PDB file of C-alpha atoms in Angstrom:
ATOM      1  CA  UNK Q  11     -24.776  82.313-184.680  1.00  0.00           C
ATOM      2  CA  UNK Q  12     -27.151  81.326-187.438  1.00  0.00           C
ATOM      3  CA  UNK Q  13     -30.623  79.947-187.661  1.00  0.00           C
ATOM      4  CA  UNK Q  14     -30.270  76.751-189.696  1.00  0.00           C
ATOM      5  CA  UNK Q  15     -33.321  75.228-191.285  1.00  0.00           C
ATOM      6  CA  UNK Q  16     -33.298  71.457-191.693  1.00  0.00           C
ATOM      7  CA  UNK Q  17     -35.510  69.751-194.298  1.00  0.00           C
ATOM      8  CA  UNK Q  18     -35.963  66.026-193.720  1.00  0.00           C
ATOM      9  CA  UNK Q  19     -38.452  63.132-193.633  1.00  0.00           C
ATOM     10  CA  UNK Q  20     -41.265  62.889-191.145  1.00  0.00           C
ATOM     11  CA  UNK Q  21     -42.090  59.259-191.914  1.00  0.00           C
ATOM     12  CA  UNK Q  22     -42.532  56.955-188.945  1.00  0.00           C
ATOM     13  CA  UNK Q  23     -41.298  53.852-190.842  1.00  0.00           C
ATOM     14  CA  UNK Q  24     -37.687  54.753-191.581  1.00  0.00           C
ATOM     15  CA  UNK Q  25     -34.596  52.738-190.965  1.00  0.00           C
ATOM     16  CA  UNK Q  26     -32.888  53.656-187.688  1.00  0.00           C
ATOM     17  CA  UNK Q  27     -29.787  54.927-189.532  1.00  0.00           C
ATOM     18  CA  UNK Q  28     -31.814  57.867-190.932  1.00  0.00           C
ATOM     19  CA  UNK Q  29     -33.190  58.740-187.459  1.00  0.00           C
ATOM     20  CA  UNK Q  30     -29.641  58.562-186.092  1.00  0.00           C
ATOM     21  CA  UNK Q  31     -28.411  60.879-188.864  1.00  0.00           C
ATOM     22  CA  UNK Q  32     -31.123  63.413-188.020  1.00  0.00           C
ATOM     23  CA  UNK Q  33     -30.306  63.271-184.269  1.00  0.00           C
ATOM     24  CA  UNK Q  34     -26.594  63.765-185.092  1.00  0.00           C
ATOM     25  CA  UNK Q  35     -27.569  66.805-187.189  1.00  0.00           C
ATOM     26  CA  UNK Q  36     -29.517  68.388-184.387  1.00  0.00           C
ATOM     27  CA  UNK Q  37     -26.760  67.751-181.847  1.00  0.00           C
ATOM     28  CA  UNK Q  38     -24.078  69.205-184.182  1.00  0.00           C
ATOM     29  CA  UNK Q  39     -26.129  72.302-184.946  1.00  0.00           C
ATOM     30  CA  UNK Q  40     -26.572  72.882-181.149  1.00  0.00           C
ATOM     31  CA  UNK Q  41     -22.920  72.143-180.358  1.00  0.00           C
ATOM     32  CA  UNK Q  42     -21.913  74.821-182.867  1.00  0.00           C
ATOM     33  CA  UNK Q  43     -24.190  77.350-181.204  1.00  0.00           C
ATOM     34  CA  UNK Q  44     -26.768  77.607-183.956  1.00  0.00           C
ATOM     35  CA  UNK Q  45     -30.593  77.668-183.676  1.00  0.00           C
ATOM     36  CA  UNK Q  46     -32.472  74.795-185.416  1.00  0.00           C
ATOM     37  CA  UNK Q  47     -35.450  75.794-187.541  1.00  0.00           C
ATOM     38  CA  UNK Q  48     -37.613  72.772-188.413  1.00  0.00           C
ATOM     39  CA  UNK Q  49     -40.952  71.876-189.877  1.00  0.00           C
ATOM     40  CA  UNK Q  50     -42.398  71.779-186.395  1.00  0.00           C
ATOM     41  CA  UNK Q  51     -43.093  68.080-186.250  1.00  0.00           C
ATOM     42  CA  UNK Q  52     -42.241  65.534-183.602  1.00  0.00           C
ATOM     43  CA  UNK Q  53     -42.141  62.383-185.725  1.00  0.00           C
ATOM     44  CA  UNK Q  54     -39.651  60.652-188.012  1.00  0.00           C
ATOM     45  CA  UNK Q  55     -36.384  62.423-188.796  1.00  0.00           C
ATOM     46  CA  UNK Q  56     -38.031  65.722-187.974  1.00  0.00           C
ATOM     47  CA  UNK Q  57     -38.660  64.581-184.421  1.00  0.00           C
ATOM     48  CA  UNK Q  58     -35.133  63.127-184.159  1.00  0.00           C
ATOM     49  CA  UNK Q  59     -33.439  66.315-185.334  1.00  0.00           C
ATOM     50  CA  UNK Q  60     -35.213  68.512-182.738  1.00  0.00           C
ATOM     51  CA  UNK Q  61     -34.608  65.891-180.002  1.00  0.00           C
ATOM     52  CA  UNK Q  62     -30.948  65.883-180.960  1.00  0.00           C
ATOM     53  CA  UNK Q  63     -30.687  69.659-180.797  1.00  0.00           C
ATOM     54  CA  UNK Q  64     -32.357  69.847-177.481  1.00  0.00           C
ATOM     55  CA  UNK Q  65     -30.204  67.063-176.022  1.00  0.00           C
ATOM     56  CA  UNK Q  66     -27.199  69.224-176.765  1.00  0.00           C
ATOM     57  CA  UNK Q  67     -28.756  72.313-175.265  1.00  0.00           C
ATOM     58  CA  UNK Q  68     -29.857  73.901-178.598  1.00  0.00           C
ATOM     59  CA  UNK Q  69     -32.692  76.254-179.339  1.00  0.00           C
ATOM     60  CA  UNK Q  70     -35.427  75.011-181.590  1.00  0.00           C
ATOM     61  CA  UNK Q  71     -37.984  76.859-183.709  1.00  0.00           C
ATOM     62  CA  UNK Q  72     -40.758  74.824-185.301  1.00  0.00           C
ATOM     63  CA  UNK Q  73     -42.951  76.053-188.171  1.00  0.00           C
ATOM     64  CA  UNK Q  74     -46.060  73.942-188.731  1.00  0.00           C
ATOM     65  CA  UNK Q  75     -49.420  74.317-190.448  1.00  0.00           C
ATOM     66  CA  UNK Q  76     -52.544  74.093-188.324  1.00  0.00           C
ATOM     67  CA  UNK Q  77     -53.590  70.972-190.245  1.00  0.00           C
ATOM     68  CA  UNK Q  78     -50.613  69.079-188.835  1.00  0.00           C
ATOM     69  CA  UNK Q  79     -51.124  70.435-185.365  1.00  0.00           C
ATOM     70  CA  UNK Q  80     -54.663  69.016-185.599  1.00  0.00           C
ATOM     71  CA  UNK Q  81     -53.136  65.597-186.377  1.00  0.00           C
ATOM     72  CA  UNK Q  82     -51.175  65.822-183.104  1.00  0.00           C
ATOM     73  CA  UNK Q  83     -47.749  65.734-184.725  1.00  0.00           C
ATOM     74  CA  UNK Q  84     -46.580  69.143-183.516  1.00  0.00           C
ATOM     75  CA  UNK Q  85     -43.284  69.512-181.577  1.00  0.00           C
ATOM     76  CA  UNK Q  86     -44.880  71.048-178.530  1.00  0.00           C
ATOM     77  CA  UNK Q  87     -41.492  71.133-176.764  1.00  0.00           C
ATOM     78  CA  UNK Q  88     -40.136  73.714-179.298  1.00  0.00           C
ATOM     79  CA  UNK Q  89     -38.689  76.861-177.775  1.00  0.00           C
ATOM     80  CA  UNK Q  90     -40.824  78.635-180.331  1.00  0.00           C
ATOM     81  CA  UNK Q  91     -43.680  76.970-182.278  1.00  0.00           C
ATOM     82  CA  UNK Q  92     -45.112  79.025-185.112  1.00  0.00           C
ATOM     83  CA  UNK Q  93     -48.416  77.813-186.532  1.00  0.00           C
ATOM     84  CA  UNK Q  94     -49.337  78.786-190.136  1.00  0.00           C
ATOM     85  CA  UNK Q  95     -52.564  78.514-192.103  1.00  0.00           C
ATOM     86  CA  UNK Q  96     -51.036  76.378-194.912  1.00  0.00           C
ATOM     87  CA  UNK Q  97     -48.097  74.402-196.122  1.00  0.00           C
ATOM     88  CA  UNK Q  98     -47.203  77.244-198.525  1.00  0.00           C
ATOM     89  CA  UNK Q  99     -47.215  79.739-195.610  1.00  0.00           C
ATOM     90  CA  UNK Q 100     -45.051  77.288-193.654  1.00  0.00           C
ATOM     91  CA  UNK Q 101     -42.341  77.279-196.373  1.00  0.00           C
ATOM     92  CA  UNK Q 102     -42.373  81.036-196.652  1.00  0.00           C
ATOM     93  CA  UNK Q 103     -42.006  81.513-192.898  1.00  0.00           C
ATOM     94  CA  UNK Q 104     -39.247  78.862-192.680  1.00  0.00           C
ATOM     95  CA  UNK Q 105     -37.317  80.754-195.367  1.00  0.00           C
ATOM     96  CA  UNK Q 106     -37.879  84.063-193.567  1.00  0.00           C
ATOM     97  CA  UNK Q 107     -36.729  82.662-190.181  1.00  0.00           C
ATOM     98  CA  UNK Q 108     -33.591  80.955-191.474  1.00  0.00           C
ATOM     99  CA  UNK Q 109     -30.097  82.053-192.407  1.00  0.00           C
ATOM    100  CA  UNK Q 110     -29.171  78.758-194.095  1.00  0.00           C
ATOM    101  CA  UNK Q 111     -30.679  75.456-195.222  1.00  0.00           C
ATOM    102  CA  UNK Q 112     -29.570  71.845-194.770  1.00  0.00           C
ATOM    103  CA  UNK Q 113     -31.440  69.093-196.557  1.00  0.00           C
ATOM    104  CA  UNK Q 114     -31.231  65.536-195.147  1.00  0.00           C
ATOM    105  CA  UNK Q 115     -32.681  62.443-196.870  1.00  0.00           C
ATOM    106  CA  UNK Q 116     -36.432  62.684-197.319  1.00  0.00           C
ATOM    107  CA  UNK Q 117     -39.337  62.241-199.700  1.00  0.00           C
ATOM    108  CA  UNK Q 118     -41.629  64.492-201.632  1.00  0.00           C
ATOM    109  CA  UNK Q 119     -42.134  67.102-198.875  1.00  0.00           C
ATOM    110  CA  UNK Q 120     -38.388  67.402-198.338  1.00  0.00           C
ATOM    111  CA  UNK Q 121     -37.791  67.780-202.064  1.00  0.00           C
ATOM    112  CA  UNK Q 122     -40.556  70.350-202.298  1.00  0.00           C
ATOM    113  CA  UNK Q 123     -38.870  72.429-199.582  1.00  0.00           C
ATOM    114  CA  UNK Q 124     -35.415  72.032-201.145  1.00  0.00           C
ATOM    115  CA  UNK Q 125     -36.658  73.052-204.594  1.00  0.00           C
ATOM    116  CA  UNK Q 126     -38.597  76.024-203.200  1.00  0.00           C
ATOM    117  CA  UNK Q 127     -35.492  77.389-201.457  1.00  0.00           C
ATOM    118  CA  UNK Q 128     -33.258  76.639-204.380  1.00  0.00           C
ATOM    119  CA  UNK Q 129     -35.640  78.142-206.975  1.00  0.00           C
ATOM    120  CA  UNK Q 130     -36.013  81.348-204.920  1.00  0.00           C
ATOM    121  CA  UNK Q 131     -32.161  81.481-204.648  1.00  0.00           C
ATOM    122  CA  UNK Q 132     -31.756  81.213-208.452  1.00  0.00           C
ATOM    123  CA  UNK Q 133     -34.176  84.114-208.813  1.00  0.00           C
ATOM    124  CA  UNK Q 134     -31.986  86.106-206.395  1.00  0.00           C
ATOM    125  CA  UNK Q 135     -34.816  86.388-203.874  1.00  0.00           C
ATOM    126  CA  UNK Q 136     -32.307  85.341-201.218  1.00  0.00           C
ATOM    127  CA  UNK Q 137     -28.637  84.590-200.915  1.00  0.00           C
ATOM    128  CA  UNK Q 138     -28.760  82.053-198.049  1.00  0.00           C
ATOM    129  CA  UNK Q 139     -26.499  79.020-198.382  1.00  0.00           C
ATOM    130  CA  UNK Q 140     -28.045  75.598-199.039  1.00  0.00           C
ATOM    131  CA  UNK Q 141     -26.348  72.246-198.479  1.00  0.00           C
ATOM    132  CA  UNK Q 142     -27.683  68.898-199.573  1.00  0.00           C
ATOM    133  CA  UNK Q 143     -26.426  66.026-197.362  1.00  0.00           C
ATOM    134  CA  UNK Q 144     -25.748  63.084-199.685  1.00  0.00           C
ATOM    135  CA  UNK Q 145     -25.324  60.523-196.883  1.00  0.00           C
ATOM    136  CA  UNK Q 146     -24.597  57.065-198.218  1.00  0.00           C
ATOM    137  CA  UNK Q 147     -25.230  58.318-201.791  1.00  0.00           C
ATOM    138  CA  UNK Q 148     -28.914  58.893-201.006  1.00  0.00           C
ATOM    139  CA  UNK Q 149     -29.144  61.816-203.421  1.00  0.00           C
ATOM    140  CA  UNK Q 150     -26.644  60.607-206.029  1.00  0.00           C
ATOM    141  CA  UNK Q 151     -29.280  59.659-208.688  1.00  0.00           C
ATOM    142  CA  UNK Q 152     -30.957  63.025-208.229  1.00  0.00           C
ATOM    143  CA  UNK Q 153     -27.625  64.908-208.447  1.00  0.00           C
ATOM    144  CA  UNK Q 154     -26.773  62.989-211.636  1.00  0.00           C
ATOM    145  CA  UNK Q 155     -30.122  63.957-213.195  1.00  0.00           C
ATOM    146  CA  UNK Q 156     -29.703  67.571-212.118  1.00  0.00           C
ATOM    147  CA  UNK Q 157     -26.398  67.664-213.981  1.00  0.00           C
ATOM    148  CA  UNK Q 158     -28.273  66.705-217.114  1.00  0.00           C
ATOM    149  CA  UNK Q 159     -30.504  69.764-216.613  1.00  0.00           C
ATOM    150  CA  UNK Q 160     -27.405  71.975-216.760  1.00  0.00           C
ATOM    151  CA  UNK Q 161     -25.980  69.942-219.689  1.00  0.00           C
ATOM    152  CA  UNK Q 162     -29.209  70.483-221.634  1.00  0.00           C
ATOM    153  CA  UNK Q 163     -29.382  74.215-220.690  1.00  0.00           C
ATOM    154  CA  UNK Q 164     -32.470  73.878-218.548  1.00  0.00           C
ATOM    155  CA  UNK Q 165     -30.505  75.053-215.539  1.00  0.00           C
ATOM    156  CA  UNK Q 166     -27.709  77.578-215.667  1.00  0.00           C
ATOM    157  CA  UNK Q 167     -24.380  76.406-214.168  1.00  0.00           C
ATOM    158  CA  UNK Q 168     -24.524  79.330-211.726  1.00  0.00           C
ATOM    159  CA  UNK Q 169     -27.889  78.064-210.532  1.00  0.00           C
ATOM    160  CA  UNK Q 170     -26.545  74.559-210.059  1.00  0.00           C
ATOM    161  CA  UNK Q 171     -23.594  75.919-208.188  1.00  0.00           C
ATOM    162  CA  UNK Q 172     -25.978  77.444-205.588  1.00  0.00           C
ATOM    163  CA  UNK Q 173     -26.673  73.974-204.177  1.00  0.00           C
ATOM    164  CA  UNK Q 174     -23.714  72.787-202.209  1.00  0.00           C
ATOM    165  CA  UNK Q 175     -23.307  69.090-201.471  1.00  0.00           C
ATOM    166  CA  UNK Q 176     -21.592  67.323-198.508  1.00  0.00           C
ATOM    167  CA  UNK Q 177     -21.405  63.680-197.498  1.00  0.00           C
ATOM    168  CA  UNK Q 178     -21.347  64.122-193.732  1.00  0.00           C
ATOM    169  CA  UNK Q 179     -22.984  66.359-191.183  1.00  0.00           C
ATOM    170  CA  UNK Q 180     -19.785  67.995-189.979  1.00  0.00           C
ATOM    171  CA  UNK Q 181     -18.782  68.722-193.527  1.00  0.00           C
ATOM    172  CA  UNK Q 182     -22.224  70.042-194.332  1.00  0.00           C
ATOM    173  CA  UNK Q 183     -22.218  72.456-191.366  1.00  0.00           C
ATOM    174  CA  UNK Q 184     -18.686  73.577-192.041  1.00  0.00           C
ATOM    175  CA  UNK Q 185     -19.714  74.311-195.630  1.00  0.00           C
ATOM    176  CA  UNK Q 186     -22.790  76.251-194.497  1.00  0.00           C
ATOM    177  CA  UNK Q 187     -20.788  78.236-191.951  1.00  0.00           C
ATOM    178  CA  UNK Q 188     -18.198  79.176-194.556  1.00  0.00           C
ATOM    179  CA  UNK Q 189     -20.930  80.673-196.762  1.00  0.00           C
ATOM    180  CA  UNK Q 190     -22.721  82.674-194.109  1.00  0.00           C
ATOM    181  CA  UNK Q 191     -22.340  86.467-194.355  1.00  0.00           C
TER     182      UNK Q 191
END
């Protein structure tokens, strides 16, 4: 089974539907026998995804910088909690520890993680599958804009094709699984 990294929001002020989506993601990852790799936090969607995974008997690996541990937002219930010196180190370790990436709705931090993984894939630094979950059209404006990058030759079509898109969690995980080695 695979180690699937989930990028998502850690905000404490989100609508319940986003927390429910994250919990569903964690449960589905666990039901399918995969390990969840997360940003190591216990709040917002990040907390909901790890709680969902654990509620379905899944294994969780959290990767968190010391600065966030100091703010008392670490998921201390993780089966494995890896503490890094910086946010940059966190991303590097999350990429190393994961076989695939799933991006749920989120803000700047989520987009930073997505673009880091996607950029390194376009540079052939890894071949791990990446799926963006466009639940309720959350990412539609971004996806439309990204298409203009390809149309204007700022992004090669092959690079755009590396980012897979799904509307639901089951479809996203089935897509990831079909692209695992």
